[in-house]
XYZ file of C-alpha atoms in Angstrom:
662
model
C 0.000 0.000 0.000
C 2.850 2.377 0.840
C 4.254 1.927 -2.666
C 0.812 2.505 -4.256
C 0.435 5.766 -2.341
C 3.567 7.019 -4.108
C 2.312 6.138 -7.604
C 2.231 9.091 -10.042
C -1.297 8.117 -11.135
C -3.923 9.861 -8.989
C -6.519 7.104 -9.421
C -4.049 4.443 -8.284
C -3.351 6.436 -5.099
C -7.065 6.932 -4.509
C -7.750 3.201 -4.871
C -4.949 2.522 -2.409
C -6.748 4.733 0.137
C -10.002 2.865 -0.507
C -8.134 -0.362 0.192
C -6.694 1.031 3.414
C -10.227 1.750 4.622
C -10.831 -2.014 4.772
C -7.765 -2.703 6.921
C -7.483 -2.455 10.725
C -7.114 1.191 11.667
C -3.958 0.707 13.740
C -2.051 -0.598 10.743
C -3.617 1.764 8.201
C -3.481 4.988 10.227
C 0.073 6.180 9.373
C -0.594 5.661 5.657
C -3.975 7.400 5.871
C -2.317 10.333 7.623
C 0.177 10.468 4.790
C -2.633 10.362 2.197
C -4.315 13.320 3.914
C -1.414 15.416 2.623
C -1.579 14.086 -0.948
C -1.408 16.599 -3.807
C -4.834 15.448 -5.073
C -7.937 16.715 -3.269
C -9.758 13.499 -4.238
C -7.149 11.362 -2.456
C -7.237 13.652 0.582
C -11.036 13.516 0.664
C -11.096 9.697 0.580
C -8.495 9.529 3.350
C -10.644 11.778 5.559
C -13.720 9.664 4.758
C -11.860 6.455 5.648
C -10.864 7.816 9.062
C -14.386 9.101 9.705
C -15.814 5.660 8.928
C -13.481 4.019 11.437
C -15.677 4.385 14.495
C -14.986 4.851 17.313
C -11.590 6.555 17.008
C -9.237 5.986 19.932
C -7.994 9.049 21.876
C -4.467 8.516 20.585
C -5.783 8.601 17.009
C -7.484 11.949 17.632
C -4.247 13.240 19.177
C -2.402 12.127 16.057
C -4.836 14.086 13.891
C -4.376 17.204 16.054
C -0.607 16.833 15.680
C -1.043 17.110 11.890
C -2.039 20.747 12.430
C 1.648 21.471 13.040
C 2.463 20.619 9.404
C 3.323 24.155 8.327
C 4.947 22.944 5.093
C 1.847 21.063 3.815
C -1.281 23.211 3.598
C -3.325 20.309 2.156
C -2.491 18.046 5.092
C -3.348 20.763 7.577
C -6.648 21.516 5.807
C -7.551 17.797 5.806
C -6.843 17.586 9.533
C -9.061 20.632 10.163
C -11.891 19.098 8.117
C -11.598 15.742 9.882
C -11.620 17.267 13.359
C -14.583 19.484 12.531
C -16.539 16.501 11.219
C -15.702 14.486 14.334
C -17.655 17.162 16.186
C -18.140 16.786 19.926
C -15.889 13.722 20.024
C -12.909 15.964 19.247
C -13.723 18.763 21.693
C -11.969 17.431 24.816
C -8.690 16.508 23.039
C -8.674 19.883 21.260
C -9.217 21.775 24.514
C -6.128 20.051 25.904
C -4.008 21.991 23.405
C -5.213 25.525 24.164
C -2.029 26.123 26.208
C 0.274 24.624 23.572
C 3.516 26.621 23.069
C 2.798 26.810 19.304
C 0.602 29.895 18.787
C -0.367 28.715 15.283
C -1.679 25.451 16.731
C -3.629 27.351 19.397
C -5.281 29.442 16.683
C -6.188 26.355 14.601
C -7.643 24.633 17.664
C -9.784 27.671 18.492
C -11.045 27.926 14.892
C -11.995 24.237 14.892
C -13.769 24.508 18.244
C -15.739 27.459 16.891
C -16.784 25.487 13.804
C -17.892 22.552 15.980
C -19.891 24.984 18.100
C -19.710 23.141 21.392
C -20.512 25.384 24.362
C -18.498 23.171 26.725
C -15.264 24.904 25.647
C -16.642 28.395 26.331
C -14.549 29.148 29.498
C -11.345 28.187 27.697
C -12.123 30.392 24.685
C -12.953 33.270 27.029
C -9.565 32.766 28.685
C -7.926 32.882 25.248
C -9.092 36.494 24.908
C -6.004 37.268 27.050
C -3.637 35.075 25.004
C -0.194 36.679 24.438
C -0.548 36.243 20.666
C -2.804 38.845 18.936
C -3.994 36.401 16.258
C -5.082 33.921 18.912
C -6.979 36.669 20.774
C -8.792 37.663 17.586
C -9.571 33.994 16.817
C -11.009 33.551 20.321
C -13.258 36.598 19.909
C -14.379 35.514 16.430
C -15.222 31.952 17.458
C -17.084 32.992 20.581
C -19.359 34.759 18.103
C -19.671 31.566 16.055
C -20.679 29.567 19.125
C -23.186 32.295 19.965
C -23.540 31.751 23.713
C -24.664 34.955 25.540
C -22.629 33.822 28.575
C -19.525 35.093 26.773
C -20.913 38.629 26.517
C -19.538 40.088 29.799
C -15.973 39.044 28.950
C -16.306 40.319 25.384
C -17.552 43.674 26.660
C -14.446 43.980 28.859
C -12.264 43.670 25.757
C -13.916 46.790 24.359
C -12.276 48.775 27.167
C -8.807 48.046 25.719
C -6.906 49.740 22.912
C -6.535 47.011 20.242
C -8.799 48.271 17.427
C -8.758 45.091 15.355
C -9.663 42.984 18.388
C -12.443 45.454 19.259
C -13.787 45.180 15.721
C -13.862 41.373 15.951
C -15.512 41.530 19.373
C -18.230 43.835 18.044
C -18.827 41.450 15.136
C -19.097 38.540 17.559
C -21.473 40.425 19.844
C -23.625 41.033 16.771
C -23.656 37.310 15.969
C -24.485 36.382 19.567
C -27.442 38.742 19.313
C -27.425 39.872 22.924
C -28.002 43.649 23.212
C -24.878 45.713 23.938
C -25.525 48.721 26.212
C -25.827 51.980 24.307
C -23.368 53.711 26.648
C -20.727 51.161 25.592
C -21.374 51.564 21.864
C -21.714 55.335 21.524
C -18.052 56.235 22.353
C -16.829 53.663 19.817
C -18.411 55.638 16.963
C -15.448 58.015 17.222
C -13.287 55.283 15.615
C -14.019 55.105 11.886
C -12.749 51.499 11.684
C -15.354 50.367 14.215
C -18.432 52.172 12.914
C -19.706 49.431 10.671
C -19.625 46.903 13.528
C -21.112 49.449 15.970
C -24.064 50.052 13.633
C -24.645 46.282 13.463
C -24.828 46.171 17.256
C -27.109 49.212 17.409
C -29.553 47.416 15.135
C -29.612 44.460 17.505
C -29.974 46.659 20.584
C -33.319 47.865 19.300
C -33.652 50.842 21.644
C -35.443 53.974 20.414
C -32.364 56.018 21.391
C -30.422 54.231 18.626
C -32.561 55.751 15.872
C -30.861 59.225 15.669
C -27.411 57.594 15.585
C -28.437 55.294 12.744
C -30.161 58.036 10.750
C -26.974 60.088 11.047
C -24.988 57.006 9.987
C -26.736 57.044 6.604
C -24.456 59.944 5.713
C -21.214 58.041 6.455
C -18.506 58.557 3.825
C -17.383 54.917 4.117
C -19.678 52.674 2.074
C -19.848 49.623 4.367
C -20.541 51.798 7.429
C -23.308 53.668 5.601
C -24.895 50.420 4.450
C -24.623 48.866 7.922
C -26.494 51.877 9.296
C -29.265 51.351 6.720
C -29.586 47.640 7.557
C -29.623 48.362 11.306
C -32.149 51.166 10.894
C -34.608 48.943 9.039
C -34.145 46.229 11.649
C -34.887 48.780 14.386
C -37.921 50.062 12.482
C -39.349 46.547 12.314
C -38.870 46.147 16.059
C -40.359 49.498 17.043
C -43.386 49.619 14.757
C -46.358 51.956 14.988
C -46.187 55.569 16.083
C -42.711 55.249 17.580
C -41.284 54.132 14.246
C -43.085 56.955 12.448
C -41.754 59.578 14.846
C -38.169 58.366 15.242
C -37.420 56.940 11.791
C -39.951 57.690 9.046
C -40.270 61.416 9.712
C -36.482 62.060 9.955
C -35.960 60.024 6.777
C -38.596 62.079 4.985
C -36.715 65.224 5.978
C -33.610 63.900 4.224
C -35.416 63.771 0.853
C -33.467 65.780 -1.718
C -30.423 66.260 0.551
C -26.799 65.577 -0.386
C -26.742 62.862 2.275
C -28.939 60.630 0.088
C -26.435 60.472 -2.790
C -24.363 57.775 -1.098
C -27.422 55.605 -0.495
C -28.451 55.912 -4.139
C -24.953 54.793 -5.130
C -25.411 51.691 -2.926
C -28.205 50.548 -5.254
C -25.387 49.313 -7.526
C -24.305 46.745 -4.903
C -24.680 42.963 -4.800
C -25.397 42.156 -1.137
C -29.114 41.214 -1.015
C -29.524 42.202 2.655
C -27.999 45.634 2.043
C -29.979 46.180 -1.156
C -33.224 45.298 0.581
C -32.519 47.764 3.401
C -31.360 50.605 1.130
C -34.412 50.181 -1.116
C -36.686 50.402 1.940
C -34.901 53.483 3.292
C -35.201 55.232 -0.077
C -38.890 54.322 -0.282
C -39.578 55.807 3.151
C -37.721 58.952 2.107
C -39.725 59.071 -1.119
C -36.522 60.004 -2.944
C -37.391 60.540 -6.615
C -33.716 60.783 -7.650
C -33.438 57.040 -6.941
C -36.010 55.969 -9.572
C -33.410 54.845 -12.119
C -31.514 52.910 -9.430
C -34.695 51.246 -8.190
C -35.478 50.115 -11.727
C -32.015 48.554 -11.948
C -32.431 46.702 -8.630
C -35.891 45.483 -9.700
C -34.247 43.416 -12.437
C -33.541 40.930 -9.627
C -36.778 39.151 -8.846
C -35.983 38.765 -5.138
C -35.975 42.589 -4.735
C -38.932 43.396 -6.949
C -41.523 43.548 -4.173
C -39.336 45.877 -2.058
C -38.731 48.114 -5.083
C -42.438 48.244 -5.793
C -43.056 49.341 -2.207
C -40.332 51.970 -2.560
C -42.064 53.328 -5.665
C -45.231 53.676 -3.610
C -43.218 55.935 -1.314
C -41.959 58.006 -4.233
C -45.484 58.220 -5.676
C -46.448 60.462 -8.594
C -42.982 62.035 -8.633
C -41.673 58.837 -10.237
C -43.800 59.221 -13.364
C -41.532 61.549 -15.334
C -38.486 59.272 -14.999
C -40.569 56.155 -15.676
C -41.908 57.621 -18.906
C -38.448 58.783 -19.899
C -36.924 55.328 -19.345
C -39.781 53.324 -20.870
C -39.004 53.684 -24.636
C -35.345 52.630 -24.261
C -35.862 49.918 -21.641
C -35.775 46.210 -22.476
C -39.019 44.217 -22.240
C -38.670 42.980 -18.615
C -37.969 46.516 -17.388
C -40.875 47.932 -19.378
C -43.063 45.245 -17.840
C -41.986 46.354 -14.358
C -42.604 50.001 -15.257
C -46.125 49.048 -16.361
C -46.607 47.239 -13.044
C -45.449 50.332 -11.128
C -47.829 52.535 -13.122
C -50.694 50.220 -12.227
C -49.763 49.882 -8.546
C -49.348 53.654 -8.129
C -52.548 54.390 -10.047
C -50.726 56.732 -12.433
C -53.722 57.319 -14.707
C -51.756 59.841 -16.770
C -49.942 56.836 -18.292
C -53.065 54.812 -19.052
C -52.648 55.073 -22.826
C -49.062 53.836 -22.638
C -50.323 50.806 -20.711
C -53.118 50.255 -23.215
C -50.650 50.291 -26.102
C -48.587 47.666 -24.289
C -51.448 45.171 -24.730
C -50.371 44.912 -28.374
C -46.604 44.730 -27.809
C -44.580 41.846 -29.264
C -43.202 40.861 -25.847
C -45.534 38.473 -23.953
C -44.111 39.620 -20.610
C -45.114 43.198 -21.349
C -48.589 42.256 -22.590
C -49.140 40.350 -19.336
C -47.963 43.237 -17.170
C -50.068 45.771 -19.083
C -53.202 43.631 -18.753
C -52.786 43.527 -14.973
C -51.858 47.224 -14.797
C -54.906 48.224 -16.855
C -57.105 46.311 -14.417
C -55.588 48.395 -11.595
C -56.145 51.688 -13.434
C -59.635 50.512 -14.461
C -60.460 53.086 -17.154
C -63.859 52.842 -18.845
C -63.919 49.849 -21.206
C -60.829 48.162 -19.695
C -62.566 44.766 -19.564
C -63.271 44.740 -23.306
C -59.683 45.658 -24.152
C -58.234 43.018 -21.833
C -60.665 40.343 -23.064
C -58.961 40.497 -26.473
C -55.956 38.758 -24.881
C -57.897 35.680 -23.743
C -57.002 33.935 -26.976
C -53.375 35.092 -26.934
C -50.807 32.648 -28.304
C -48.861 32.982 -25.042
C -50.328 30.997 -22.158
C -48.748 33.491 -19.732
C -50.596 36.380 -21.380
C -53.931 34.557 -21.518
C -53.663 33.699 -17.806
C -52.750 37.306 -16.963
C -55.810 38.482 -18.913
C -58.011 36.108 -16.913
C -56.585 37.399 -13.645
C -57.037 41.009 -14.771
C -60.675 40.366 -15.658
C -61.259 38.730 -12.274
C -59.940 41.898 -10.618
C -62.368 43.983 -12.669
C -65.377 41.881 -11.658
C -66.328 44.256 -8.839
C -65.745 47.347 -11.041
C -67.516 46.169 -14.200
C -69.851 43.317 -13.152
C -72.313 43.926 -15.994
C -69.533 43.888 -18.608
C -68.067 40.703 -17.110
C -71.490 39.068 -17.063
C -71.985 39.882 -20.764
C -68.493 38.636 -21.572
C -69.070 35.360 -19.708
C -72.388 34.893 -21.516
C -70.634 35.238 -24.883
C -67.744 32.994 -23.869
C -69.978 30.246 -22.481
C -71.766 29.997 -25.832
C -68.564 29.851 -27.876
C -67.927 26.839 -30.096
C -64.369 26.694 -28.771
C -63.902 24.728 -25.532
C -61.037 26.958 -24.390
C -63.312 30.007 -24.462
C -65.993 28.177 -22.466
C -63.260 27.227 -20.014
C -62.420 30.932 -19.663
C -66.069 31.609 -18.883
C -66.005 28.944 -16.172
C -62.919 30.476 -14.593
C -64.310 34.022 -14.675
C -67.711 33.097 -13.285
C -66.119 32.205 -9.949
C -65.331 35.895 -9.358
C -68.999 36.688 -10.027
C -70.146 33.851 -7.696
C -72.552 32.732 -10.424
C -73.269 29.186 -9.237
C -76.169 28.761 -11.672
C -74.109 29.332 -14.822
C -71.243 27.288 -13.373
C -73.632 24.415 -12.719
C -74.542 24.455 -16.425
C -70.902 24.510 -17.495
C -70.231 21.589 -15.143
C -72.349 19.574 -17.636
C -70.462 20.812 -20.738
C -69.513 18.281 -23.406
C -65.808 19.062 -22.923
C -64.089 17.520 -19.891
C -61.680 20.468 -19.564
C -64.599 22.899 -19.335
C -66.354 20.705 -16.779
C -63.167 20.526 -14.699
C -62.756 24.306 -14.755
C -66.401 24.771 -13.751
C -66.050 22.347 -10.843
C -62.903 24.112 -9.635
C -64.711 27.454 -9.815
C -67.661 26.101 -7.862
C -65.291 25.311 -5.003
C -64.026 28.900 -5.026
C -67.564 30.220 -4.753
C -67.658 28.518 -1.354
C -71.440 28.391 -1.232
C -73.501 25.492 0.072
C -75.785 25.653 -2.990
C -72.815 24.464 -5.068
C -72.676 21.098 -3.276
C -75.397 19.529 -5.440
C -73.491 20.272 -8.657
C -70.264 18.952 -7.109
C -71.934 15.718 -6.004
C -73.215 15.221 -9.545
C -69.679 15.745 -10.849
C -68.485 12.843 -8.679
C -70.111 10.440 -11.183
C -68.745 12.204 -14.271
C -67.335 9.935 -16.974
C -63.973 11.777 -16.797
C -61.671 10.871 -13.888
C -60.210 14.386 -14.181
C -63.618 15.891 -13.378
C -64.232 13.446 -10.539
C -60.854 14.308 -9.001
C -61.713 18.015 -9.182
C -65.134 17.349 -7.619
C -63.645 15.422 -4.699
C -61.088 18.169 -4.101
C -63.799 20.826 -4.326
C -66.036 19.087 -1.801
C -63.130 18.979 0.645
C -62.549 22.709 0.152
C -66.237 23.656 0.468
C -66.588 21.556 3.640
C -69.732 21.217 5.714
C -71.572 18.191 7.078
C -73.357 17.579 3.759
C -70.069 16.755 2.010
C -69.164 13.826 4.280
C -71.322 11.135 2.642
C -70.420 12.075 -0.967
C -66.718 11.953 -0.133
C -67.110 8.568 1.554
C -68.892 7.273 -1.570
C -66.006 8.583 -3.699
C -63.706 6.200 -1.828
C -65.321 3.418 -3.908
C -64.319 5.077 -7.197
C -62.398 2.848 -9.609
C -59.787 5.544 -10.227
C -57.024 5.706 -7.576
C -56.544 9.454 -8.054
C -60.204 10.063 -7.284
C -59.830 7.958 -4.154
C -56.733 9.938 -3.194
C -58.549 13.250 -3.686
C -61.494 11.994 -1.622
C -59.160 10.925 1.187
C -57.495 14.334 1.243
C -60.913 15.975 1.219
C -61.962 13.892 4.237
C -58.749 14.845 6.019
C -59.522 18.527 5.401
C -63.094 17.995 6.606
C -61.774 16.655 9.916
C -64.874 14.634 10.801
C -63.955 11.473 12.823
C -67.111 9.762 11.536
C -65.179 9.120 8.323
C -62.667 6.837 10.079
C -64.517 3.504 9.562
C -64.885 4.157 5.831
C -61.237 5.157 5.483
C -60.080 2.124 7.493
C -62.146 -0.177 5.252
C -60.388 1.219 2.169
C -56.902 0.767 3.604
C -57.140 -3.017 3.557
C -56.863 -3.170 -0.252
C -55.175 0.202 -0.896
C -51.762 0.484 -2.501
C -49.234 3.200 -3.331
C -50.486 6.801 -3.346
C -53.971 5.789 -2.158
C -52.545 4.005 0.865
C -50.219 6.921 1.649
C -53.106 9.398 1.433
C -55.244 7.080 3.558
C -52.608 6.884 6.276
C -52.436 10.680 6.321
C -56.233 10.851 6.631
C -56.261 8.394 9.524
C -53.629 10.518 11.272
C -55.662 13.696 10.650
C -58.929 12.235 11.942
C -57.852 9.888 14.719
C -55.383 9.382 17.557
C -54.007 6.639 19.755
C -55.573 3.297 18.818
C -56.825 4.789 15.541
C -53.213 4.806 14.318
C -52.994 0.997 14.293
C -53.339 0.896 10.453
C -50.424 3.327 10.198
C -48.234 1.106 12.352
C -49.314 -1.920 10.320
C -48.138 -0.129 7.169
C -44.557 -0.343 8.469
C -44.597 -3.896 7.104
C -45.813 -2.850 3.634
C -43.760 -3.941 0.645
C -43.687 -0.415 -0.822
C -40.798 1.567 0.681
C -42.577 4.885 0.043
C -45.541 3.702 2.106
C -43.211 2.644 4.928
C -41.444 6.020 4.898
C -44.793 7.826 4.972
C -45.855 5.719 7.958
C -42.579 6.509 9.764
C -43.153 10.220 9.155
C -46.668 10.060 10.596
C -45.741 7.960 13.630
C -42.778 10.218 14.445
C -45.240 12.788 15.702
C -47.213 10.366 17.867
C -44.915 9.354 20.700
C -42.071 6.844 20.988
C -43.733 3.560 21.926
C -43.710 2.250 18.360
C -39.956 2.789 17.920
C -38.880 -0.116 20.109
C -41.377 -2.509 18.537
C -40.055 -1.908 15.025
C -36.459 -0.811 15.611
C -34.749 -4.037 14.563
C -36.927 -4.562 11.480
C -36.634 -1.012 10.184
C -32.899 -0.595 10.812
C -32.461 -3.851 8.914
C -35.011 -3.031 6.193
C -33.934 -4.091 2.677
C -34.429 -0.580 1.268
C -31.773 2.037 2.139
C -34.310 4.895 2.109
C -36.338 3.272 4.892
C -33.237 2.666 7.015
C -32.166 6.272 6.548
C -35.656 7.608 7.324
C -35.977 5.494 10.472
C -32.519 6.538 11.711
C -33.632 10.178 11.492
C -36.871 9.340 13.319
C -34.899 7.650 16.108
C -32.633 10.650 16.548
C -35.458 13.206 16.443
C -37.702 11.250 18.825
C -35.192 9.917 21.364
C -32.305 12.386 21.194
C -29.189 11.136 23.011
C -31.033 7.955 24.047
C -30.838 6.848 20.399
C -27.010 6.767 20.407
C -26.554 3.035 21.234
C -29.018 1.975 18.522
C -27.490 4.311 15.951
C -23.947 3.162 16.738
C -25.041 -0.470 16.338
C -26.786 0.393 13.073
C -23.650 2.122 11.754
C -21.558 -0.958 12.502
C -23.752 -3.139 10.281
C -24.637 -0.563 7.591
C -23.081 -1.007 4.121
C -24.814 1.740 2.116
C -22.631 4.909 1.979
C -25.611 7.297 2.008
C -27.115 5.687 5.090
C -23.695 5.543 6.769
C -23.248 9.240 6.099
C -26.689 10.012 7.521
C -26.082 7.990 10.689
C -22.583 9.453 11.136
C -24.052 12.944 10.917
C -26.722 12.087 13.482
C -24.093 10.676 15.842
C -22.051 13.870 15.524
C -25.056 16.045 16.302
C -26.148 13.943 19.263
C -22.509 13.580 20.370
């Protein structure tokens, strides 16, 4: 093996490591340690995996791994040792703590970094003591990793460090206090604002402190010349605003921000709209919206290109209001289609009726995205005749546009009910099924159960399905008769929709029809009926559901188990426990998931069978259930399961659970 590990071929060396994993650890360990420093990351990774799989590791083995951290001339070996110790988790904590007084300051720093990544609170007193280490890098590492561990018990000692003169250590301490999340007294933070290097971290802490007195400091911080400090103030200010709420927020934050509108101080914030940090962008957009700063319109449009920020930008435009119109109209002709679509959305949301013709013209644009946005915007502006103009898009070649037109017409139903009624009358008499389907979808917004009942008998199954779905949205008891009739439709698609609709409508009169639907020949209808009964929540359905479970398979059985769990308790869950012996692994996993929330008594009865189940997914699922239900009490069973497990995915899952339970 030693010779193979020196082969020039990477794959040969990797296979040698795989072979070492099958040998006794005592003999293989020196060679595995050597492989951890190999030039190939794949070889190093396999060596780490082989040592992780060798459970349990003896104390002397862990000490040997820690000693590898001294390998200053082999960065790969040192990195592999760090990874291995971190993945050993709590099992490595005690040996690592034994080296916190090591003469080698580099080793002390590595040990502290690893302890921070493991996150064990048991080493907290030793890391606190390391804040006074003679080496500055070790002190900074101690402060940083106390923040990673996040235990508020470290706060008093961290606050004492702020009384010293080491700026870099103070900065790290402030960062760690921010991560811990425990409020830092305002009287401690305020003097630190005199140090420009510390301001960004101070603003972070002010945001966590959440005291009203922080607001003026943060508002002033928006004018910081240093970009990251200015942005930290914006993030902290929005966090404080969320905490304060109501009149206090209006008085201390919103009003002062409004007074900054048009000032030179805002220029830096507008420049921050070019950034990439999503948290910062979200905060800056909100600050600008509260200010109502119209100079930021172009920047807001640029940020809105990212979907995750679009809602915040839209809210900011509401703050800017009518003042945004001139810039929006100026940008519109030159903008690409997605940006024009957003501009149309803004015009609709802000009710900028002066731009109604521009929106109307967009209904005929070549870009589907713009046609969709203009249809929805026109519904918001609601000029006379909007419904007729939007209805022309119902037959659009783009599905996205046709759906947007439907949604826009639904929104107009309260504004133009007569026009919508006429439109639905025309559509329901069309020779094209897709137009009759549109009528069925629109009639829900008019709550026209009578017309929907007629369309539920249409010759086209798609139209009948749409009508049944709309009847459920009407939510009226007079719809139940039409839905019950749809349960015997010739199309399984319609019957599925009817069963779902009955579950959504609810009421005592839907119980018997849903129970009858359990006898349907189509398994998807049965599944829909079972889900409907679960939503209904009436325990009287239990006997009927239990009768179905005897012959049910696959998705029907899974849905039935969920229904039993929703309707019953205790002894009622016997069919769920019986399903643990089902031949379908998906059924067994579903049963494990349900039983995991019903106590621990079943675990012992089925532990041996499920940890030895022929399907790896079941073994993995049950191992998780053991850990979640029993906590540390599951350790002996999980260790025994790991010893006999051959599947690498299951081994990885169990190893991870053992590390967490430690």
